[in-house]
Every structure is written in C-alpha cells, then in structure tokens.
Coordinates of C-alpha atoms in Angstrom, one line a residue:
Chain A
X1 CA 0.1 0.1 0.0
X2 CA 1.2 3.5 -0.9
X3 CA -0.5 6.2 1.2
X4 CA -0.2 9.8 0.1
X5 CA -0.4 12.1 3.2
X6 CA -0.8 15.8 3.3
X7 CA 1.3 17.4 6.2
X8 CA -0.9 20.6 6.4
X9 CA 0.5 24.1 6.4
X10 CA 3.2 24.9 8.8
X11 CA 4.9 22.6 11.2
X12 CA 4.9 18.9 12.1
X13 CA 1.8 19.1 14.2
X14 CA -0.4 20.2 11.4
X15 CA -0.7 16.6 10.2
X16 CA -4.0 14.9 11.1
X17 CA -4.1 12.4 13.9
X18 CA -5.2 9.8 11.2
X19 CA -1.9 10.7 9.2
X20 CA 0.2 10.5 12.0
X21 CA -1.1 6.9 13.0
X22 CA -0.5 5.8 9.3
X23 CA 3.1 7.1 9.6
X24 CA 3.6 5.2 12.8
X25 CA 2.2 2.0 11.4
X26 CA 4.2 2.4 8.1
X27 CA 7.3 0.3 7.2
X28 CA 9.0 3.2 5.5
X29 CA 8.5 7.0 5.3
X30 CA 9.3 9.1 2.1
X31 CA 9.0 12.9 1.9
X32 CA 9.2 15.4 -0.9
X33 CA 9.8 19.1 0.0
X34 CA 10.3 20.7 -3.4
X35 CA 6.7 21.2 -4.4
X36 CA 5.9 22.6 -1.0
X37 CA 7.8 23.1 2.2
X38 CA 6.9 23.3 6.0
X39 CA 8.9 26.4 7.4
X40 CA 7.8 25.6 11.0
X41 CA 9.7 22.4 11.3
X42 CA 12.8 20.2 10.5
X43 CA 13.3 16.8 9.5
X44 CA 14.7 16.1 12.8
X45 CA 11.6 17.2 14.6
X46 CA 9.4 15.2 12.3
X47 CA 11.5 12.1 12.8
X48 CA 11.2 12.6 16.5
X49 CA 7.4 13.0 16.4
X50 CA 7.0 10.0 13.9
X51 CA 9.6 7.8 15.8
X52 CA 10.8 6.9 12.3
X53 CA 13.4 7.9 9.7
X54 CA 12.3 10.1 6.9
X55 CA 13.6 9.5 3.6
X56 CA 13.9 12.7 1.5
X57 CA 13.2 12.4 -2.1
X58 CA 14.7 14.7 -4.8
X59 CA 12.6 15.9 -7.9
X60 CA 14.1 13.2 -10.0
X61 CA 13.2 10.5 -7.6
X62 CA 9.5 11.7 -7.8
X63 CA 9.2 12.6 -11.5
X64 CA 11.8 10.4 -13.4
X65 CA 12.9 7.4 -11.4
X66 CA 10.3 6.6 -8.7
X67 CA 11.7 3.2 -8.3
X68 CA 11.1 3.3 -4.6
X69 CA 7.1 2.9 -5.0
X70 CA 7.8 -0.8 -5.8
X71 CA 8.5 -1.3 -2.2
X72 CA 4.6 -0.7 -1.8
X73 CA 3.8 -3.9 -3.6
X74 CA 4.3 -5.8 -0.3
X75 CA 5.0 -3.1 2.4
X76 CA 3.3 -0.2 3.9
X77 CA 4.8 2.9 2.4
X78 CA 4.0 6.7 3.1
X79 CA 4.6 9.6 0.8
X80 CA 4.5 13.0 2.7
X81 CA 4.1 16.2 1.2
X82 CA 3.4 19.8 2.4
X83 CA -0.2 21.2 2.4
X84 CA -2.9 18.9 1.1
X85 CA -1.6 15.9 -1.0
X86 CA -2.0 15.2 -4.7
X87 CA -2.7 18.9 -5.4
X88 CA 0.5 19.0 -7.6
X89 CA 0.2 17.3 -11.0
X90 CA 3.4 15.3 -10.1
X91 CA 1.6 13.5 -7.2
X92 CA -1.1 12.5 -9.5
X93 CA 1.3 11.1 -12.1
X94 CA 3.0 9.2 -9.1
X95 CA -0.3 7.6 -8.1
X96 CA -1.2 6.6 -11.6
X97 CA 2.2 5.1 -11.9
X98 CA 1.7 3.0 -8.7
X99 CA -1.8 1.9 -9.7
X100 CA -0.3 0.8 -13.2
X101 CA 2.0 -1.4 -11.1
X102 CA -0.7 -3.0 -9.3
X103 CA 0.0 -1.0 -6.0
X104 CA -2.9 -0.2 -3.8
X105 CA -2.9 3.5 -2.9
X106 CA -4.8 5.7 -0.5
X107 CA -4.9 9.4 0.5
X108 CA -5.0 11.1 3.9
X109 CA -5.8 14.7 3.4
X110 CA -4.1 17.7 5.1
X111 CA -5.1 21.5 5.4
X112 CA -4.5 23.4 2.3
X113 CA -3.6 27.1 1.8
X114 CA -6.5 27.2 -0.7
X115 CA -9.1 27.0 2.1
X116 CA -6.8 28.6 4.8
X117 CA -6.8 32.0 3.1
X118 CA -10.7 32.2 3.6
X119 CA -10.3 31.6 7.3
X120 CA -7.4 33.9 7.7
X121 CA -8.8 36.8 5.7
X122 CA -12.5 36.4 6.1
X123 CA -13.1 36.2 2.2
X124 CA -15.8 34.1 1.1
X125 CA -14.8 30.8 -0.4
X126 CA -17.5 30.6 -3.1
X127 CA -16.4 33.9 -4.5
X128 CA -12.9 32.8 -5.5
X129 CA -12.3 32.3 -9.3
X130 CA -9.3 30.5 -10.8
X131 CA -6.0 30.7 -9.0
X132 CA -2.6 31.7 -10.5
X133 CA 1.0 31.6 -9.7
X134 CA 3.4 34.6 -10.3
X135 CA 6.8 33.3 -11.6
X136 CA 10.2 35.2 -11.3
X137 CA 11.0 37.2 -14.4
X138 CA 14.2 36.1 -16.3
X139 CA 16.4 37.4 -18.9
X140 CA 17.0 35.8 -22.2
X141 CA 20.5 35.2 -23.6
X142 CA 19.9 38.2 -25.8
X143 CA 19.2 40.4 -22.8
X144 CA 15.4 40.7 -23.1
X145 CA 13.5 40.5 -19.7
X146 CA 10.7 38.1 -19.8
X147 CA 7.7 38.7 -17.4
X148 CA 4.8 36.2 -17.6
X149 CA 1.5 38.3 -17.9
X150 CA -0.7 35.3 -17.4
X151 CA -1.3 36.0 -13.6
X152 CA -2.1 39.5 -14.4
X153 CA -4.8 38.5 -16.9
X154 CA -6.3 35.9 -14.5
X155 CA -6.5 38.4 -11.9
X156 CA -8.1 41.0 -14.1
X157 CA -10.6 38.4 -15.6
X158 CA -11.6 37.3 -12.2
X159 CA -12.0 40.8 -10.9
X160 CA -14.3 41.7 -13.9
X161 CA -16.4 38.6 -13.1
X162 CA -16.6 39.9 -9.5
X163 CA -14.3 37.2 -8.1
X164 CA -11.3 36.9 -5.9
X165 CA -7.8 35.5 -7.0
X166 CA -5.6 33.4 -4.8
X167 CA -2.0 34.2 -6.1
X168 CA 0.6 31.7 -5.4
X169 CA 4.4 32.9 -5.5
X170 CA 7.1 31.3 -7.3
X171 CA 9.6 29.0 -5.6
X172 CA 12.9 28.8 -7.5
X173 CA 15.9 26.7 -6.5
X174 CA 18.3 29.7 -7.1
X175 CA 16.0 32.7 -6.5
X176 CA 14.4 31.3 -3.3
X177 CA 10.7 31.9 -2.3
X178 CA 9.3 35.0 -3.7
X179 CA 7.9 37.5 -1.3
X180 CA 4.5 39.3 -1.4
X181 CA 6.4 42.5 -2.1
X182 CA 8.3 41.0 -5.2
X183 CA 5.0 39.5 -6.5
X184 CA 3.1 42.9 -6.2
X185 CA 6.0 44.7 -8.0
X186 CA 5.9 42.2 -11.0
X187 CA 2.2 43.0 -11.1
X188 CA 2.8 46.7 -11.0
X189 CA 5.3 46.5 -13.8
X190 CA 2.8 44.5 -16.1
X191 CA 0.4 47.4 -15.4
X192 CA 2.8 50.2 -16.4
X193 CA 4.0 48.1 -19.5
X194 CA 0.4 48.0 -20.7
X195 CA -0.4 51.6 -19.8
X196 CA -3.1 50.4 -17.5
X197 CA -4.1 51.7 -14.1
X198 CA -5.6 48.3 -12.9
X199 CA -3.3 47.5 -10.0
X200 CA -2.3 50.6 -8.0
X201 CA -5.7 51.3 -6.4
X202 CA -6.7 47.7 -5.8
X203 CA -7.0 46.3 -2.3
X204 CA -4.7 43.2 -1.9
X205 CA -4.1 40.9 1.0
X206 CA -0.7 39.4 1.9
X207 CA -0.5 36.4 4.1
X208 CA 2.8 35.0 5.5
X209 CA 3.3 31.9 7.6
X210 CA -0.3 30.6 7.4
X211 CA -1.0 27.8 10.0
X212 CA 1.7 29.0 12.4
X213 CA 1.0 30.8 15.7
X214 CA 1.9 34.3 14.3
X215 CA 0.8 34.5 10.7
X216 CA 1.0 37.9 9.3
X217 CA -2.0 39.0 7.5
X218 CA -2.3 42.6 6.1
X219 CA -4.9 44.1 3.8
X220 CA -4.1 47.4 2.0
X221 CA -4.1 49.3 -1.2
X222 CA -1.4 47.7 -3.4
X223 CA 0.6 51.1 -3.6
X224 CA 0.9 50.8 0.3
X225 CA 1.1 47.0 0.8
X226 CA 4.0 46.9 -1.6
X227 CA 6.4 48.3 1.3
X228 CA 4.9 46.2 4.1
X229 CA 7.4 43.9 5.9
X230 CA 5.7 40.3 6.1
X231 CA 8.8 38.6 7.6
X232 CA 9.6 34.9 6.9
X233 CA 8.1 32.7 4.1
X234 CA 5.8 31.2 2.9
X235 CA 4.1 34.3 1.4
X236 CA 0.9 34.3 -0.6
X237 CA -1.3 37.1 -2.0
X238 CA -5.0 37.4 -2.5
X239 CA -6.4 40.0 -4.8
X240 CA -10.1 40.3 -4.1
X241 CA -12.9 41.2 -6.5
X242 CA -15.3 43.9 -5.5
X243 CA -16.0 43.2 -1.7
X244 CA -19.3 42.4 0.0
X245 CA -19.8 44.5 3.3
X246 CA -18.9 41.5 5.6
X247 CA -15.7 40.7 3.7
X248 CA -14.6 44.5 3.9
X249 CA -15.4 44.4 7.5
X250 CA -13.5 41.2 8.1
X251 CA -10.4 42.7 6.2
X252 CA -10.5 45.6 8.6
X253 CA -10.8 43.4 11.7
X254 CA -8.8 40.5 10.8
X255 CA -6.2 42.0 8.4
X256 CA -5.9 45.4 9.7
X257 CA -7.2 46.7 6.4
X258 CA -7.8 50.4 5.8
X259 CA -11.1 51.8 6.9
X260 CA -11.8 53.4 3.6
X261 CA -12.7 49.9 2.0
X262 CA -16.0 49.9 4.2
X263 CA -17.2 52.7 2.2
X264 CA -16.3 51.2 -1.2
X265 CA -18.6 48.0 -0.8
Chain B
X1 CA -9.0 33.0 23.8
X2 CA -11.4 31.6 21.2
X3 CA -9.9 29.1 18.9
X4 CA -11.6 28.2 15.8
X5 CA -10.7 24.6 14.9
X6 CA -11.5 22.7 11.6
X7 CA -12.0 19.0 12.2
X8 CA -11.2 17.9 8.6
X9 CA -13.4 15.7 6.4
X10 CA -14.9 12.6 7.9
X11 CA -14.2 11.3 11.3
X12 CA -12.8 12.4 14.8
X13 CA -9.2 11.3 13.4
X14 CA -9.1 13.9 10.7
X15 CA -8.3 16.7 13.1
X16 CA -4.8 17.9 13.1
X17 CA -2.5 17.0 16.1
X18 CA -2.2 20.8 16.8
X19 CA -6.1 21.0 17.0
X20 CA -6.4 18.0 19.2
X21 CA -3.8 19.3 21.7
X22 CA -5.7 22.7 21.7
X23 CA -8.9 20.9 22.5
X24 CA -7.2 18.9 25.2
X25 CA -5.8 21.9 26.8
X26 CA -9.1 24.0 26.4
X27 CA -11.3 24.9 29.4
X28 CA -14.6 24.3 27.2
X29 CA -15.5 22.8 23.8
X30 CA -18.3 23.8 21.5
X31 CA -19.3 22.4 18.2
X32 CA -21.7 23.4 15.5
X33 CA -22.7 20.7 13.0
X34 CA -25.2 22.5 10.9
X35 CA -23.1 24.2 8.2
X36 CA -21.1 20.8 7.9
X37 CA -21.2 17.5 9.5
X38 CA -18.7 14.6 10.2
X39 CA -20.4 11.3 9.0
X40 CA -17.9 9.1 10.2
X41 CA -18.2 9.8 13.9
X42 CA -20.4 10.4 16.8
X43 CA -20.3 13.1 19.6
X44 CA -19.7 10.2 21.9
X45 CA -16.5 9.1 20.1
X46 CA -15.2 12.7 19.7
X47 CA -15.7 13.1 23.4
X48 CA -13.8 9.9 24.1
X49 CA -10.8 11.2 21.9
X50 CA -10.9 14.6 23.4
X51 CA -11.5 13.4 27.0
X52 CA -14.0 16.3 27.4
X53 CA -17.6 17.0 27.1
X54 CA -18.6 18.6 23.6
X55 CA -21.3 21.2 23.9
X56 CA -23.5 21.4 20.7
X57 CA -24.5 24.9 19.5
X58 CA -27.7 25.3 17.4
X59 CA -27.9 27.7 14.5
X60 CA -29.4 30.4 16.8
X61 CA -26.5 29.9 19.4
X62 CA -24.2 30.7 16.6
X63 CA -25.9 33.4 14.5
X64 CA -28.3 35.2 16.8
X65 CA -27.4 34.7 20.4
X66 CA -23.6 33.7 20.7
X67 CA -23.5 34.7 24.5
X68 CA -21.2 31.7 25.0
X69 CA -18.2 33.6 23.4
X70 CA -18.0 35.8 26.5
X71 CA -16.5 32.8 28.3
X72 CA -13.5 33.3 26.0
X73 CA -12.7 36.7 27.7
X74 CA -10.9 34.8 30.5
X75 CA -11.0 31.2 29.5
X76 CA -9.6 29.0 26.7
X77 CA -12.7 28.3 24.5
X78 CA -12.6 26.2 21.3
X79 CA -15.2 26.2 18.6
X80 CA -15.3 23.2 16.2
X81 CA -16.6 22.9 12.8
X82 CA -16.4 20.2 10.0
X83 CA -14.0 20.7 7.2
X84 CA -11.6 23.8 7.3
X85 CA -12.8 26.5 9.8
X86 CA -14.1 29.8 9.0
X87 CA -15.1 29.0 5.5
X88 CA -18.8 29.6 6.3
X89 CA -19.6 33.3 6.5
X90 CA -21.3 32.7 9.9
X91 CA -17.9 31.8 11.4
X92 CA -16.3 35.0 10.2
X93 CA -19.1 36.9 11.5
X94 CA -18.7 35.0 15.0
X95 CA -14.9 35.9 14.8
X96 CA -15.6 39.7 14.2
X97 CA -18.1 39.6 17.0
X98 CA -15.4 38.2 19.4
X99 CA -12.8 40.6 18.3
X100 CA -15.3 43.5 18.9
X101 CA -15.6 42.2 22.5
X102 CA -12.0 42.3 23.0
X103 CA -11.6 38.5 22.8
X104 CA -8.4 37.0 21.4
X105 CA -9.0 34.6 18.5
X106 CA -6.9 32.2 16.6
X107 CA -7.5 29.5 13.9
X108 CA -6.4 25.9 13.5
X109 CA -6.9 24.7 10.0
X110 CA -8.3 21.3 9.0
X111 CA -8.5 19.5 5.5
X112 CA -11.1 20.8 3.3
X113 CA -13.2 19.3 0.5
X114 CA -12.1 22.1 -1.7
X115 CA -8.6 20.7 -2.0
X116 CA -9.5 17.1 -1.3
X117 CA -11.4 16.8 -4.6
X118 CA -8.1 17.4 -6.4
X119 CA -6.4 14.5 -4.6
X120 CA -9.4 12.1 -5.1
X121 CA -10.1 12.8 -8.7
X122 CA -6.6 14.0 -10.0
X123 CA -8.1 17.2 -11.5
X124 CA -5.7 20.0 -11.2
X125 CA -6.3 22.7 -8.6
X126 CA -5.5 25.9 -10.6
X127 CA -8.1 24.7 -13.2
X128 CA -11.1 25.2 -11.0
X129 CA -13.0 28.3 -11.4
X130 CA -15.7 29.6 -9.1
X131 CA -17.6 27.0 -7.0
X132 CA -21.3 26.7 -6.6
X133 CA -24.0 25.1 -4.5
X134 CA -27.3 23.4 -5.9
X135 CA -30.3 24.1 -3.6
X136 CA -33.4 21.8 -3.4
X137 CA -36.1 23.2 -5.6
X138 CA -39.2 24.3 -3.9
X139 CA -43.0 24.8 -4.6
X140 CA -44.6 28.2 -4.1
X141 CA -48.0 28.7 -2.4
X142 CA -49.3 29.2 -5.8
X143 CA -48.0 25.9 -6.9
X144 CA -45.1 27.1 -9.1
X145 CA -41.9 25.0 -8.9
X146 CA -39.0 27.1 -8.3
X147 CA -35.5 25.9 -9.5
X148 CA -32.3 28.1 -8.9
X149 CA -30.6 28.3 -12.1
X150 CA -27.4 30.0 -10.7
X151 CA -25.3 26.8 -10.3
X152 CA -26.0 25.8 -14.0
X153 CA -25.0 29.2 -15.2
X154 CA -21.7 28.9 -13.0
X155 CA -21.0 25.5 -14.5
X156 CA -21.5 26.7 -18.0
X157 CA -19.6 29.9 -17.6
X158 CA -16.5 28.0 -16.0
X159 CA -16.7 25.3 -18.9
X160 CA -16.6 28.0 -21.5
X161 CA -13.6 29.5 -19.7
X162 CA -12.0 26.0 -19.8
X163 CA -12.4 25.6 -16.0
X164 CA -13.6 22.9 -13.7
X165 CA -16.6 23.5 -11.2
X166 CA -16.9 22.2 -7.6
X167 CA -20.6 21.6 -7.0
X168 CA -21.7 21.6 -3.4
X169 CA -25.1 20.0 -2.7
X170 CA -27.7 21.4 -0.4
X171 CA -28.2 20.4 3.2
X172 CA -31.8 20.7 4.3
X173 CA -33.3 20.3 7.8
X174 CA -36.3 18.5 6.2
X175 CA -35.1 17.2 2.9
X176 CA -31.8 15.9 4.2
X177 CA -28.6 15.7 2.3
X178 CA -28.9 16.2 -1.4
X179 CA -27.4 13.2 -3.4
X180 CA -25.2 13.4 -6.4
X181 CA -28.0 11.9 -8.5
X182 CA -30.6 14.6 -7.4
X183 CA -28.0 17.4 -8.1
X184 CA -27.6 15.9 -11.7
X185 CA -31.2 15.6 -12.2
X186 CA -31.7 19.3 -11.2
X187 CA -29.0 20.4 -13.8
X188 CA -30.5 18.1 -16.5
X189 CA -34.1 19.6 -16.0
X190 CA -32.7 23.3 -16.2
X191 CA -30.9 22.0 -19.4
X192 CA -34.4 20.8 -20.8
X193 CA -36.2 24.0 -19.7
X194 CA -33.8 26.1 -21.5
X195 CA -33.9 23.8 -24.7
X196 CA -30.1 23.3 -24.3
X197 CA -28.1 20.2 -24.8
X198 CA -25.2 21.2 -22.6
X199 CA -25.5 18.8 -19.6
X200 CA -26.2 15.3 -21.0
X201 CA -23.0 14.7 -22.7
X202 CA -20.6 16.3 -20.2
X203 CA -18.3 14.2 -17.9
X204 CA -19.0 14.6 -14.3
X205 CA -17.3 13.3 -11.2
X206 CA -19.2 12.2 -8.1
X207 CA -17.4 11.9 -4.8
X208 CA -19.0 10.5 -1.6
X209 CA -17.4 10.1 1.8
X210 CA -14.2 12.0 1.0
X211 CA -11.7 11.4 3.7
X212 CA -13.1 8.0 4.7
X213 CA -11.3 4.6 4.1
X214 CA -13.9 3.9 1.4
X215 CA -14.7 7.0 -0.5
X216 CA -16.9 6.5 -3.6
X217 CA -15.4 8.2 -6.6
X218 CA -17.0 7.7 -10.1
X219 CA -16.4 9.6 -13.4
X220 CA -18.8 9.3 -16.3
X221 CA -20.9 11.0 -18.8
X222 CA -23.8 12.6 -16.9
X223 CA -26.5 10.6 -18.6
X224 CA -24.9 7.4 -17.1
X225 CA -23.7 8.9 -13.8
X226 CA -27.2 9.9 -12.8
X227 CA -28.1 6.3 -12.1
X228 CA -25.0 5.3 -10.2
X229 CA -25.2 4.4 -6.4
X230 CA -22.8 6.3 -4.4
X231 CA -24.1 5.2 -1.1
X232 CA -24.2 7.3 2.1
X233 CA -23.4 11.1 2.2
X234 CA -21.8 13.3 2.1
X235 CA -21.8 13.8 -1.7
X236 CA -20.3 16.4 -3.9
X237 CA -20.0 16.9 -7.7
X238 CA -17.3 18.1 -10.0
X239 CA -18.1 19.0 -13.5
X240 CA -14.7 19.4 -15.3
X241 CA -14.1 21.9 -18.0
X242 CA -12.3 20.5 -21.1
X243 CA -9.8 17.9 -19.8
X244 CA -5.9 17.8 -20.2
X245 CA -4.6 14.4 -21.1
X246 CA -3.2 13.7 -17.5
X247 CA -6.5 14.6 -16.0
X248 CA -8.5 12.4 -18.3
X249 CA -6.0 9.6 -17.5
X250 CA -6.4 10.1 -13.8
X251 CA -10.3 10.0 -14.1
X252 CA -9.9 6.7 -15.8
X253 CA -7.4 5.3 -13.2
X254 CA -8.6 6.9 -10.1
X255 CA -12.4 7.3 -10.8
X256 CA -13.1 4.4 -13.1
X257 CA -14.0 6.9 -15.8
X258 CA -14.9 5.8 -19.4
X259 CA -11.9 5.3 -21.7
X260 CA -13.4 7.3 -24.4
X261 CA -12.7 10.5 -22.4
X262 CA -9.0 9.9 -23.2
X263 CA -9.8 10.4 -26.9
X264 CA -11.5 13.7 -26.3
X265 CA -8.6 15.5 -24.7

C-alpha cells in the first residue's frame, strides 16, 4: 500500500491524527519538500514525532525514477508532502504509476492554503475564481527581460467577473521564495508596461506563515502594501474582487485593512 | 482566547495533532454541526478522543445569540466545525463579534473538501473556477416550482472558460442531504427547460465520503452517472471543463471513468 499524506500548512503538528497514526504503522516513510515546504519544522523534529526515519526524495526520484514505489507492492509505504496531498500534478502522476504497477493506494488529506486563506482573511470561499502563480521574471541570452503576464490576466478576468484571486508565489531553486512585495512589484510592472491603471488602487491581502501561531495578515491598497514587511516565508497574495460588506469588515478587523474599504462596498 | 478549529473531512481522527492538543488544553469545547457534519463519527466518539464534554450549538446559538463566546474573555474556549474552519460566513461573523468584544482569537486549520477533490479525482487545482451550490427546488404557495439556475450558469461559464466547477449539494433540515443523483437531475431539468443540450454529454465526477477509508469516486457521462449508487453521504459533484490528457488519464485510473474520454482531450 502506498499512502499519500498531506502534512498541512506549517509545522509537524499540522498533520491529522489519522495521518500520524498511518506513519507510525508504516514500514517506510518518504517525503518530498520541493513542491511545497513546511517552514515551522525540521526533518529532525518530524522524525522525533514519528519515531521513524524520514527519507527525502529529490525531484528526479519523484518525477523520473520513482523506483522506490515498488516497495509498496508488499510493504506499507507513506509519501509525505506539504499542504494537502495530490494537489501537484506530479503527485497525481505518481499515483497513476503506482496503480499501473498494481500497487494499492490511498490518501490522507491535510489542510491546504487554498481554504486557509478564507479563514485568515474572512473572504468568502465561493467568491474565488481560478487561482494563479506569479513566476520570477528572467532575462534571455539576448538580454530581453521576460515577465509572464498570465497571472495579471487571470486576476483582471476574475475581478471583472466579481471574483477573488488566490495568487501563489514562485519557488525557485536559485532565487528562493518569492515575497509578497516582489509579486506585487511584478504585477505593477505589467500594469505600467500595458499603460493600465488596474493594479495601483486595488486592495490586496498578503498572508505569511499561514498555519503558524503568528501568521502575518495585512490588507491594504497595493501602492501601500508593496512596502509592508511580512517577515519569513511562505508568502501568498489574494487580490479580491469587489468586496461584500462583511468581507470588507473582516479585512478591517482580521487583516488590519484601511477603513476606507468599508465605504467602497 | 477563542480558537476556531477545523475538524477535517470525515471522522474524529481527521483533526490535526495541533487541533487535538488545543482541545485537550481547552477549558470548554463547543461544536456546530449544521453548516457541515462529520459522518464517520459520533459526539460520543469525539468526547472519548478529547477526554472532554462537547457542547453542541444550534444555529441560533451561533448566529443570533452567541453569548457563550463571552466565556473566552478569561477562558480557553474552542469552537469546532467540520472541514476547514471559517469557510462559512457565519464563522467569520462570529470571529468579528469576538474581536469586537476584545476576545483574542486564533485559527487551527483542517482539511477541506475544496482541495480534497483534487487529490481524489486527479483534477488540477489551478483549473477550478468559482464553486457553486445546488439548492433543493421548492414549490410556491401558488403551486409554481422554483429551481435556482445559478449553479447551472456558473458551471456553463466556467466550462466556457476551460475551468472545472466544484458543486456543493444542499443540506436541508427537512429534505436532508442532497445526493449526487438528485443534483445531476436538477441540472438536467434546467438544461431541458432552456432547450439546451449542455449537460447530457458532459463528463461529471461524483465523490461520496471524502476522507473516509472507502470513498466512492466515479467519473462518467452525466446521462450514465445519474443512475450510479454512491451510497451514504456526504456527496459532492465536480463538472470538469475540457480535460488535459493527464486529468483524463487520472479520471480513468482513479475514478473508473470511461476510456473514451482519453480520446476527447
């Protein structure tokens, strides 16, 4: 049996009781931390809680040569990931490979940032549209700067449909974890390049360290929020559509938002 | 301190280790089960796990007269809900009331069906649009049958944008928990009333008892899926937009979908 377990949001205690029991009963524990990462813990602390060694998988072990799944033919193997499990395509692909080999699979869910942002900000779940990711810009060999405009278009399209956008921020091996500030700067740059004035006056919410005891949640107009210090990763942005009154009130009370937004609903 | 804790998807063991510890250290435990419900457990089993009495709140205790939150001024009170916490507007409202009274609040997240459907079906998270809920139809005093067409419009709009729709099903005090079959029937009826042919040939995924050891997950064309027996609640529907190849493959492998969908990607 190969069991996919979501570790939840922040530290080793965010796993479900069911997930922890499954690990304790497993023959072997694998973990991948490259699609997502728990910032509030270490492998040592996880091993201490589980009473078991944790084997860390590299990207190639998951995506190219996942030979280790064969052990699940006759042993109980668990595969741990941050957040909820099987949200990344690569996990789905792994599960299909396992099934093709005749391996039984199951899933133990964990908390995901996708629903956590609602609880932290007070924004209503059913008013979120398609989510998006802002990648780092890069420079071609000919010196041209490439900025993906897809996230900007998603945000704009959602806004025009009255919907909120959850904006994931790039994780890059070399450039590290994109901050809220950097993400907003990129959106601002696209706005300028297009000669638009869509971004500046919008309200945005930055959330850092969701799931921890001291998450940082701050709502403000983007022109102001861009200078706010959110501290340590992981960061995420929400760009809301037009706000309902109770949402505006929640942003003022839960996210220290500017009181003017109450008048704009 | 008033701590909002999400219980996760199915039974008492879906709570996070952090959430369980918080309950064990709390002075008093409140629970509301009317916006969501854990089908895999009972209050007795929860109390056994927590080692504490669980006080059940009615809708009016949460929405109209939440006097009990005053206890959180000088005690550690926890407020439990199914799924992730604070996704229902009524929880956000409660948190704002608490803050207005000077009560400290915090949140412990739980797994939510919104991300679990990705893991169970293999559909990609970032391809979901706005979600929707199908309410039961009702008959007016003049004998006119009223069917809300909003969910149909959301599904159609998402599909036309290439997006999947997560479709929640009504929970009604008298009519009970809407089944996948009933939800699909309602969509079919709207389709007929409008003289459209949008629904019949669409692929749909029904998911029952997410988070349990034996969830039922079945993908099929709606005309066939409408007769499938999913068993006990809770049910939920996903109507996917045009499928990517890996999604179609996942639906065949993970959700016993018809192989023809592989040719339609």
